[in-house]
GROMACS .gro file of C-alpha atoms in nm:
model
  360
    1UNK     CA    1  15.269   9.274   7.774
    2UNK     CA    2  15.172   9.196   8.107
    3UNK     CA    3  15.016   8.805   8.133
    4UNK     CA    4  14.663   8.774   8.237
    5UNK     CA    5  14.604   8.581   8.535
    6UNK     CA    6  14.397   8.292   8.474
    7UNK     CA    7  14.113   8.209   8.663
    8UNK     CA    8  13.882   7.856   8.620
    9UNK     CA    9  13.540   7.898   8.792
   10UNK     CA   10  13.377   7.560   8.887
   11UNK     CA   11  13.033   7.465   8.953
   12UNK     CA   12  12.769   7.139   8.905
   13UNK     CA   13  12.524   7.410   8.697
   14UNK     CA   14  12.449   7.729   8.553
   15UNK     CA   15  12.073   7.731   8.583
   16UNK     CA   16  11.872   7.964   8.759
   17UNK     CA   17  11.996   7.982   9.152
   18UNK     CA   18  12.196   8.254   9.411
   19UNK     CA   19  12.498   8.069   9.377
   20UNK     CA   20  12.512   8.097   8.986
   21UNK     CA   21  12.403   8.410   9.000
   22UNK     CA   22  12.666   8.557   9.254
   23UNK     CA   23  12.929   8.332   9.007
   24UNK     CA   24  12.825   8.528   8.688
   25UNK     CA   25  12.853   8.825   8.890
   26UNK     CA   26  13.207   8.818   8.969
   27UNK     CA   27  13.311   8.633   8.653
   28UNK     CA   28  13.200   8.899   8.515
   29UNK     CA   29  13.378   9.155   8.705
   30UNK     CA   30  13.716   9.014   8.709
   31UNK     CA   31  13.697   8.975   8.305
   32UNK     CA   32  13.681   9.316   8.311
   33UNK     CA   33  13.963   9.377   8.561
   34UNK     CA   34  14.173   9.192   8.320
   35UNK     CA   35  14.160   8.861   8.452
   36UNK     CA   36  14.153   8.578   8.208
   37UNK     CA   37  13.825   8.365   8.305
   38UNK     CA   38  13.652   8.060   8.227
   39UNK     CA   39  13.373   7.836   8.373
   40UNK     CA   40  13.365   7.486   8.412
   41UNK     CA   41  13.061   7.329   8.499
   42UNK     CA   42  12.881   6.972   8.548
   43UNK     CA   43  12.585   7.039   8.350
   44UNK     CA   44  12.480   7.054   7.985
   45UNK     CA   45  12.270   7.379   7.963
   46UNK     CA   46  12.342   7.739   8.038
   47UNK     CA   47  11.989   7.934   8.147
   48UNK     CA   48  12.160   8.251   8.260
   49UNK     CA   49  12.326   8.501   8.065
   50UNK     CA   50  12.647   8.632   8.093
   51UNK     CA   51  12.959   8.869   7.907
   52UNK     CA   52  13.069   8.718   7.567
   53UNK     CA   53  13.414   8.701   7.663
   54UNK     CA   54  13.380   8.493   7.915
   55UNK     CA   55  13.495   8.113   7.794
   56UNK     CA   56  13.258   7.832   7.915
   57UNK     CA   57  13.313   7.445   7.893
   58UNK     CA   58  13.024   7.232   7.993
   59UNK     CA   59  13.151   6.873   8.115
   60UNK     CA   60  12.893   6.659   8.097
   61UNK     CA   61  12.928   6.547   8.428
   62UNK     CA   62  12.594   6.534   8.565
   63UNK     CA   63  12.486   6.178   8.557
   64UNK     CA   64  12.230   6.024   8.810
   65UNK     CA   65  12.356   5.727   9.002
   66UNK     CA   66  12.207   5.469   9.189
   67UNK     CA   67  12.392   5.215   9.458
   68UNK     CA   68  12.721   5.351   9.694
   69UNK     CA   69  12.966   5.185   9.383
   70UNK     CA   70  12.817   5.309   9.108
   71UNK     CA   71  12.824   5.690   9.303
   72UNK     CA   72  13.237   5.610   9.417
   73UNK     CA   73  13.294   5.538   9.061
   74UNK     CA   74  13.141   5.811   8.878
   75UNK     CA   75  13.299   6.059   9.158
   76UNK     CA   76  13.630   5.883   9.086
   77UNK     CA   77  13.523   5.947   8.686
   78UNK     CA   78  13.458   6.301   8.777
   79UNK     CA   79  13.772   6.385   8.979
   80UNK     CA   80  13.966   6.256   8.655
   81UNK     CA   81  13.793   6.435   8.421
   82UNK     CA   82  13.865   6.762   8.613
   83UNK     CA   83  14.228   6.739   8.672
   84UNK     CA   84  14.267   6.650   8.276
   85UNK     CA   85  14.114   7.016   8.264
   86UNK     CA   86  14.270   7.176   8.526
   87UNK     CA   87  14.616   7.015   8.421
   88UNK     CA   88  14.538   7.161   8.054
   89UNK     CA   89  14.445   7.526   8.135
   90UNK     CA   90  14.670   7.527   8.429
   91UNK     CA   91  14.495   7.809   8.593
   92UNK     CA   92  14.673   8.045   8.838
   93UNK     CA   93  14.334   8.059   9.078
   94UNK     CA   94  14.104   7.781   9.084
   95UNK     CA   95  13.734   7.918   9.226
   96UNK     CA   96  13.446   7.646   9.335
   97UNK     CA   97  13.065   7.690   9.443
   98UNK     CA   98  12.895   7.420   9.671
   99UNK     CA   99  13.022   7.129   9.892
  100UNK     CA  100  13.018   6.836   9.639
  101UNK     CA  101  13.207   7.050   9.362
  102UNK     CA  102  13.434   7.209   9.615
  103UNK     CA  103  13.549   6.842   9.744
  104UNK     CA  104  13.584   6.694   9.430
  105UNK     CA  105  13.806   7.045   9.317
  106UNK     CA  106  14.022   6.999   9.629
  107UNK     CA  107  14.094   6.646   9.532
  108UNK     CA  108  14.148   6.657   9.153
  109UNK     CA  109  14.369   6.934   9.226
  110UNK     CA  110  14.597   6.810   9.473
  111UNK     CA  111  14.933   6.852   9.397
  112UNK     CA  112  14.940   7.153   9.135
  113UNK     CA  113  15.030   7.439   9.168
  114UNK     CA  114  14.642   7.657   9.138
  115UNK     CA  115  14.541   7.860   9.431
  116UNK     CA  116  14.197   7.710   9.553
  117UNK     CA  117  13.928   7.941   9.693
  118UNK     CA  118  13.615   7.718   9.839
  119UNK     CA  119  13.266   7.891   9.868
  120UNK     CA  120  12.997   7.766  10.049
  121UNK     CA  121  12.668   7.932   9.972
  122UNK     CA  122  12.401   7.781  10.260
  123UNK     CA  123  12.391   7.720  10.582
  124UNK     CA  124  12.636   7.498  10.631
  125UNK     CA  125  12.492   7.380  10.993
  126UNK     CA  126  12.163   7.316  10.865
  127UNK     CA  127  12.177   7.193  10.530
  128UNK     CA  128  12.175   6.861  10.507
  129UNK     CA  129  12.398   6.638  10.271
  130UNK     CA  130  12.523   6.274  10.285
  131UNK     CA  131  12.719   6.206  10.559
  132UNK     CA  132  13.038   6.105  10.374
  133UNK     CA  133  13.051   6.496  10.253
  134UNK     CA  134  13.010   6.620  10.539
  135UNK     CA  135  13.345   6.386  10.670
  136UNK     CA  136  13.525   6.473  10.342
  137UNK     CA  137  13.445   6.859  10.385
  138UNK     CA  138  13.593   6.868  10.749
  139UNK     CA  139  13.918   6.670  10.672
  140UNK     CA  140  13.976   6.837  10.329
  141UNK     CA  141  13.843   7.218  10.374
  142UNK     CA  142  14.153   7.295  10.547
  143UNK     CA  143  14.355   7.216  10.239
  144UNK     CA  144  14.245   7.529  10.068
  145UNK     CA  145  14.412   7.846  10.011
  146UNK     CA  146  14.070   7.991  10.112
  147UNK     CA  147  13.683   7.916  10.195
  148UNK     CA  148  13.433   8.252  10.172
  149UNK     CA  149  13.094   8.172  10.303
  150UNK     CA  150  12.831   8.485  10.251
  151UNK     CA  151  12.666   8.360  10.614
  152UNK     CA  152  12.771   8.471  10.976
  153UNK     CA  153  12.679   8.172  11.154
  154UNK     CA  154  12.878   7.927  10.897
  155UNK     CA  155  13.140   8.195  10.904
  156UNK     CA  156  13.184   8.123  11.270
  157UNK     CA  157  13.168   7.736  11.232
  158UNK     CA  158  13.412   7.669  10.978
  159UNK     CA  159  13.678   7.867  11.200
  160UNK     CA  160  13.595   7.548  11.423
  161UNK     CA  161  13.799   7.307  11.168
  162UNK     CA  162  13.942   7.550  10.911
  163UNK     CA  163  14.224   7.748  11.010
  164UNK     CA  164  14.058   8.106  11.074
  165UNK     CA  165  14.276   8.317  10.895
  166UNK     CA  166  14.193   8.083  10.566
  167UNK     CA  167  13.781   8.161  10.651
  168UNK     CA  168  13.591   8.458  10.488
  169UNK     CA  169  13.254   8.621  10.536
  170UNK     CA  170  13.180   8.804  10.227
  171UNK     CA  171  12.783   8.887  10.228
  172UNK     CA  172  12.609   8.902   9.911
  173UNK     CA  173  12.580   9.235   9.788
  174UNK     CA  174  12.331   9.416   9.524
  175UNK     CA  175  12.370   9.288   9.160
  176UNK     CA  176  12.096   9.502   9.058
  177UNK     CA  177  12.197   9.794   8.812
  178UNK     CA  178  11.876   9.889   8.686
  179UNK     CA  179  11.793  10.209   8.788
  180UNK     CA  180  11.399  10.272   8.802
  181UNK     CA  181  11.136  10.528   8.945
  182UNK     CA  182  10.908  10.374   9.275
  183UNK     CA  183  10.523  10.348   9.170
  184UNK     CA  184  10.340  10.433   9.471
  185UNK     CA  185  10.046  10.273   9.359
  186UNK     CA  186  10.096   9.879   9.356
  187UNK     CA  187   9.889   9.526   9.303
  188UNK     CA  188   9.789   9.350   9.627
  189UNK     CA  189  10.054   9.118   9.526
  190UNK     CA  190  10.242   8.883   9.761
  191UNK     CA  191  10.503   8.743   9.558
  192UNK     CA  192  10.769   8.473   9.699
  193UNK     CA  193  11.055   8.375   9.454
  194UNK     CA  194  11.283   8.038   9.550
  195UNK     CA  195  11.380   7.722   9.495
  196UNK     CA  196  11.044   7.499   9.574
  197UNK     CA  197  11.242   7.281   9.839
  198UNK     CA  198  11.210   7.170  10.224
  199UNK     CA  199  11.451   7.416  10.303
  200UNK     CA  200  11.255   7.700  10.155
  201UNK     CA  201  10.912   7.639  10.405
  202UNK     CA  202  10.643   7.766  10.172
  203UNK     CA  203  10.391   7.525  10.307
  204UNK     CA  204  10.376   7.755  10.577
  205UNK     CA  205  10.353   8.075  10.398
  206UNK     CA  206  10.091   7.955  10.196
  207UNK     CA  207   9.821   7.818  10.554
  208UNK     CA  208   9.954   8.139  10.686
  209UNK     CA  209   9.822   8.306  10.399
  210UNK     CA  210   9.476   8.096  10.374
  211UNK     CA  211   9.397   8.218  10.755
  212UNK     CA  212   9.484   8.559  10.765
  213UNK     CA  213   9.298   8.827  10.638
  214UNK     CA  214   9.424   8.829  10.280
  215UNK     CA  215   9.159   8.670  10.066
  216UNK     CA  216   8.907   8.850  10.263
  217UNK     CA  217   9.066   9.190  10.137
  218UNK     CA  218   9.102   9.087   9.781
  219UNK     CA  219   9.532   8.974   9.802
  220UNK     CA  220   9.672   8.726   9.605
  221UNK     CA  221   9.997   8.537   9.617
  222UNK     CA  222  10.231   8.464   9.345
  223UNK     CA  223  10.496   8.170   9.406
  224UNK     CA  224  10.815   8.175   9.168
  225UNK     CA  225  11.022   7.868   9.142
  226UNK     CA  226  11.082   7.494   9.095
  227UNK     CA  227  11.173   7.188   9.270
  228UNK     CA  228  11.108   6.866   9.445
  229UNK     CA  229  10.788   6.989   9.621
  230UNK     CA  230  10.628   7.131   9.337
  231UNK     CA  231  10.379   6.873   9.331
  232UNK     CA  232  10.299   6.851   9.748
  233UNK     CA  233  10.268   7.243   9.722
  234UNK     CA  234   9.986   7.259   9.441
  235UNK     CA  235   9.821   6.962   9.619
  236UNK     CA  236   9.767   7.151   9.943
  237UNK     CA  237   9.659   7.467   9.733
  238UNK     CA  238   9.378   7.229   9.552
  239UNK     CA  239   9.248   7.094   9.902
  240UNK     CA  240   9.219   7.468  10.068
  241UNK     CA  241   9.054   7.560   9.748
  242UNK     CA  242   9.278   7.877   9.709
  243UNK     CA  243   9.387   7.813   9.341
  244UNK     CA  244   9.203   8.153   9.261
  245UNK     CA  245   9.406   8.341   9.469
  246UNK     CA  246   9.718   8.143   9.500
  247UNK     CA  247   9.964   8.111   9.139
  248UNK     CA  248  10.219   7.848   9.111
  249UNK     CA  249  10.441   8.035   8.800
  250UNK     CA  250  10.746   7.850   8.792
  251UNK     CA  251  11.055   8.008   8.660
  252UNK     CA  252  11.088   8.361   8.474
  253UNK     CA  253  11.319   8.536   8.333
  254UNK     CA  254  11.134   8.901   8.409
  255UNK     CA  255  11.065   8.882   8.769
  256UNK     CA  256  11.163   9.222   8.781
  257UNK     CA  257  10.815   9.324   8.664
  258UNK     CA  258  10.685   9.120   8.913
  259UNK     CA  259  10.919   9.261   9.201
  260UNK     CA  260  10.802   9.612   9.090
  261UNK     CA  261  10.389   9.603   9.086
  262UNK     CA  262  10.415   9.362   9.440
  263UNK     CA  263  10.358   9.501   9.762
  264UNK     CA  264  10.479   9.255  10.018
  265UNK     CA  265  10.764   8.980  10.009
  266UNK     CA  266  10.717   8.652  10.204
  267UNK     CA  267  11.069   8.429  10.290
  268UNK     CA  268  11.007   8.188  10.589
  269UNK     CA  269  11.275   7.987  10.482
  270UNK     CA  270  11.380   7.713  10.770
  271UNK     CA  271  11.811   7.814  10.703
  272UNK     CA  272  11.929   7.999  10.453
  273UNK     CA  273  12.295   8.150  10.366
  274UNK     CA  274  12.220   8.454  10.207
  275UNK     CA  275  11.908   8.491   9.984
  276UNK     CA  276  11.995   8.718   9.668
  277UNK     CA  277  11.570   8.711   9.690
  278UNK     CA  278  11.603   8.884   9.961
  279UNK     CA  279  11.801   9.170   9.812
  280UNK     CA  280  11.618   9.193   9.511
  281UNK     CA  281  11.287   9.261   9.707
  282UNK     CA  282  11.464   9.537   9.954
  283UNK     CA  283  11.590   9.697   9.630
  284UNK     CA  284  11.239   9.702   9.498
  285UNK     CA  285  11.118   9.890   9.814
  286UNK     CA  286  10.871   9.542   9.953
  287UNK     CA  287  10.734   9.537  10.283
  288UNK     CA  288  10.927   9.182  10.375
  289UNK     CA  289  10.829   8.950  10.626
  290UNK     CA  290  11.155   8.702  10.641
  291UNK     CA  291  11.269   8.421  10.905
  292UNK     CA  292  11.448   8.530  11.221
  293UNK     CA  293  11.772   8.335  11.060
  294UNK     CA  294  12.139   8.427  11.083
  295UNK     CA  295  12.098   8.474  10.672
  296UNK     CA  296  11.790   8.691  10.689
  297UNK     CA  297  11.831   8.893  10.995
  298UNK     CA  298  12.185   9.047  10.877
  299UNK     CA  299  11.990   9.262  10.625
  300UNK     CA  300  11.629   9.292  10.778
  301UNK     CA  301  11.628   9.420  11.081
  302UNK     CA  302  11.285   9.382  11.287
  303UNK     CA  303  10.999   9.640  11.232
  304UNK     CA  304  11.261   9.891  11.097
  305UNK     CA  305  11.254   9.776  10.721
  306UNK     CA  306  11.091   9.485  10.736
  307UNK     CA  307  10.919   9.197  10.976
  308UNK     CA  308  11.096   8.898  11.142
  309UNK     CA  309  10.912   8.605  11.205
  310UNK     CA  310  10.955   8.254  11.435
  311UNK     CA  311  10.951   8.038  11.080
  312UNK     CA  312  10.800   7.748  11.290
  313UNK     CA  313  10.507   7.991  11.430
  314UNK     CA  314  10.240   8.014  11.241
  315UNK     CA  315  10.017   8.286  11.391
  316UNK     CA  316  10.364   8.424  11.376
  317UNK     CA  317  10.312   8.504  11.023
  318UNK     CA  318   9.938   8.549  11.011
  319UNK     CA  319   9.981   8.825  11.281
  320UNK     CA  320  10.273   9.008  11.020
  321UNK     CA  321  10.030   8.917  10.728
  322UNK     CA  322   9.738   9.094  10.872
  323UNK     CA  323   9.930   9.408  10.985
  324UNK     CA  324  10.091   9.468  10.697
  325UNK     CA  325   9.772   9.406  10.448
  326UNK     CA  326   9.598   9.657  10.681
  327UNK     CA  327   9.875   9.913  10.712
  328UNK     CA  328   9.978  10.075  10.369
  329UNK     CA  329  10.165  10.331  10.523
  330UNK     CA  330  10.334  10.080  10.727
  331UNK     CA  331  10.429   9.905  10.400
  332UNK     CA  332  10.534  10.198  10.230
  333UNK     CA  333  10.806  10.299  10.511
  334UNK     CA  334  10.927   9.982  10.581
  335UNK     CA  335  11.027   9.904  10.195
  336UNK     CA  336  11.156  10.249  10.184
  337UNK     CA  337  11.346  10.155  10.470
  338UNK     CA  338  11.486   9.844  10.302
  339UNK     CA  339  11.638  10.001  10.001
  340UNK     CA  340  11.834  10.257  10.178
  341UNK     CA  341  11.957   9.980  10.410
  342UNK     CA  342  12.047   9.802  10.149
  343UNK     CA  343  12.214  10.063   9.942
  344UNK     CA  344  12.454  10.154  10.240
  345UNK     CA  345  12.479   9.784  10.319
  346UNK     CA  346  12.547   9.577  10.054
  347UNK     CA  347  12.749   9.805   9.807
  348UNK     CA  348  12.892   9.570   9.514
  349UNK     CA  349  13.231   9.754   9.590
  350UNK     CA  350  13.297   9.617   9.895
  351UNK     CA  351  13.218   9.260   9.771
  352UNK     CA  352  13.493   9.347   9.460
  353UNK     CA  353  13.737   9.469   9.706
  354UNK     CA  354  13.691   9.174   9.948
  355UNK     CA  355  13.758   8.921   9.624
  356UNK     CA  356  14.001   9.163   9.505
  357UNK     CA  357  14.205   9.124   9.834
  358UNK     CA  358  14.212   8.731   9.792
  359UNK     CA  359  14.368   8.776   9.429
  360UNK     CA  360  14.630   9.005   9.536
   0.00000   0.00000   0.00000
C-alpha cells in the first residue's frame, strides 16, 4: 500500500476568521485526496467545524505577555514546543497561516527535512505588526519552499525579497456549496460581517449610513463581528441615537440566513487581502459597495456588479448608499452580476489545482 503523505497544518487559532476558514477548506480537501492531515494550533478552543478524520492537537500556546523578555522567552518556549511536534510526526509538508506562526514554523523547523509552504492572508503592506516581525519575515521568508498570498499587491511585494519563483497568488475562491433558490423579495437590510478592528473601517460605514437617505426610507443595518472596537463602535451608535436602526449582533453561526433576506453589502475596509465576506455576499446575489483596494477590486468590478468606493470619502459612500436604496432594479442587476462573476471567477477547482501543483 501506497504511504500517505503527511501534512501538519499550523495556525495561532481556529475561531471564527478567513484564514481558518480557507485552512478548514483545504484540510479538508486534501484528506479526501488521500493526504494524511493534521492541525496544530496555538489556541485552546475549536469554534469551526470540520471532517472527523481530520486529527487536531491544540498546544496551548496562546499566553499573553507583557515586557520584550518575557515575549523572547515565551517565543523561544513556543519554537521548542513546535519542533518537539514537528520532530514527532515528522511531516512530509509543513503548511502555516499568518506572519507570527509562519516565523516561528520557519525557525522551529530549520534543519528537517518538511517542505514549508508560508501563507500570508492580509495585506502585507498595510497591516501593521511589530517591527521585529516585520525584520524576521524579510530575512527568513526566503527560507521557504513556498509563500502563497491570496492578494495581488502583496503578491507583487514579496517577489521584492522572496525569490519569485518561491511566491504564489492563489485568490480565495467560493467555499459555498449550498445550493439555494434567489428570493426576489428581500428586507431593507444592510448587513456588514468582519472582524470589529481598525483595519475593517466601520466607523465610516456606520456616519455614512446616519447621513444618507437610509433611515429616512425605513433601512436598517446589521453589523456581524467582534473585536477591539466593539466598545468605540456602540458608543458612537448611542451618541447619533441610531440604536433603533443600527444592530451590533456579534458572532453567528447562521449568517447565511442573514446573507439571504439582505439587500445590500457594505465593506469599506482600509486594506484587506482577500475578504471570504466578500464572496459570500456576491454568492448571495448583494448589491456591494466595497473599498477601491487591491483585495476588493479583483472581484468587484465598478458599477458592473457592484460599487467601488474612496474608503477615506465619505460622501463617497453616502452618494453609493443613496443610489442603491433608491434603485431596486439597480440592486437586483448588480448582485446578479456578482454571482455569475463569481462563479466563473473563483471556481474552488482552480484553487485545488493551484495547491495541488505545490504538492506534486
Amino acid at each position: 500500500m501506497k504511504k500517505k503523505n503527511k501534512i501538519v497544518f499550523v495556525i495561532s487559532d481556529l475561531g471564527i476568521g478567513g484564514a481558518q476558514k480557507i485552512l478548514l477548506f483545504l484540510a479538508n480537501f486534501l484528506e479526501k485526496k488521500g493526504f494524511q492531515v493534521k492541525i496544530l494550533y496555538f489556541g485552546n478552543k475549536i469554534t469551526i467545524e470540520s471532517n472527523k478524520e481530520i486529527n487536531f492537537k491544540s498546544l496551548g500556546l496562546n499566553k499573553k505577555t507583557n515586557g520584550i523578555i518575557e515575549k523572547i522567552k515565551y517565543n523561544l518556549f513556543r519554537i521548542k514546543v513546535l519542533r518537539q511536534e514537528i520532530k514527532k510526526i515528522k511531516p512530509d509538508y509543513l503548511i502555516s497561516f499568518l506572519t507570527t506562526v509562519n516565523i516561528l514554523v520557519l525557525i522551529a523547523s530549520y534543519n528537517l527535512k518538511s517542505k514549508i509552504i508560508l501563507n500570508e492572508r492580509n495585506d502585507v503592506i498595510r497591516k501593521e505588526i511589530p517591527r521585529v516581525w516585520k525584520i524576521l519575515r524579510y530575512f527568513l521568508y526566503r527560507f521557504s519552499n513556498n509563500v502563497v498570498t491570496n492578494q495581488p499587491e502583496s503578491f507583487n511585494y514579496l517577489k521584492k525579497y522572496i525569490p519569485s519563483k518561491k511566491v504564489l497568488f492563489i485568490p480565495n475562491p467560493l467555499t459555498n456549496k449550498e445550493k439555494y433558490k434567489y428570493k426576489k423579495k428581500r428586507h431593507k437590510n444592510i448587513l456588514f460581517v468582519g472582524r470589529l478592528t481598525f483595519q475593517k473601517n466601520i466607523d465610516i460605514l456606520i456616519r455614512g449610513f446616519y447621513k444618507s437617505e437610509a433611515i429616512k426610507k425605513g433601512w436598517k443595518l446589521f453589523i456581524f463581528g467582534e473585536g477591539e472596537e466593539l466598545k468605540n463602535l456602540k458608543h458612537n451608535i448611542k451618541t447619533l441615537k441610531i440604536n433603533n436602526y443600527v444592530y451590533v449582533k456579534g458572532v453567528t453561526k447562521k449568517i447565511t440566513k442573514w446573507y439571504k433576506k439582505s439587500s445590500i453589502y457594505v465593506i469599506c475596509s482600509r486594506y484587506e487581502g482577500m475578504p471570504n465576506t466578500l464572496i459570500e455576499s456576491m454568492y448571495y446575489r448583494l448589491a456591494i459597495i466595497g473599498s477601491n483596494i487591491p483585495g476588493i477590486k479583483y472581484y468587484i468590478k465598478h458599477n458592473k456588479n457592484g460599487l467601488l468606493i474612496d474608503n477615506q470619502r465619505e460622501d463617497h459612500l453616502i452618494k453609493s448608499l443613496n443610489l442603491l436604496i433608491n434603485n431596486k432594479k439597480l440592486r437586483d442587476q448588480l448582485g446578479s452580476n456578482a454571482k455569475k462573476y463569481l462563479i466563473e471567477k473563483a471556481n474552488p477547482s482552480f484553487f485545488f489545482n493551484k495547491w495541488l501543483k505545490i504538492l506534486k
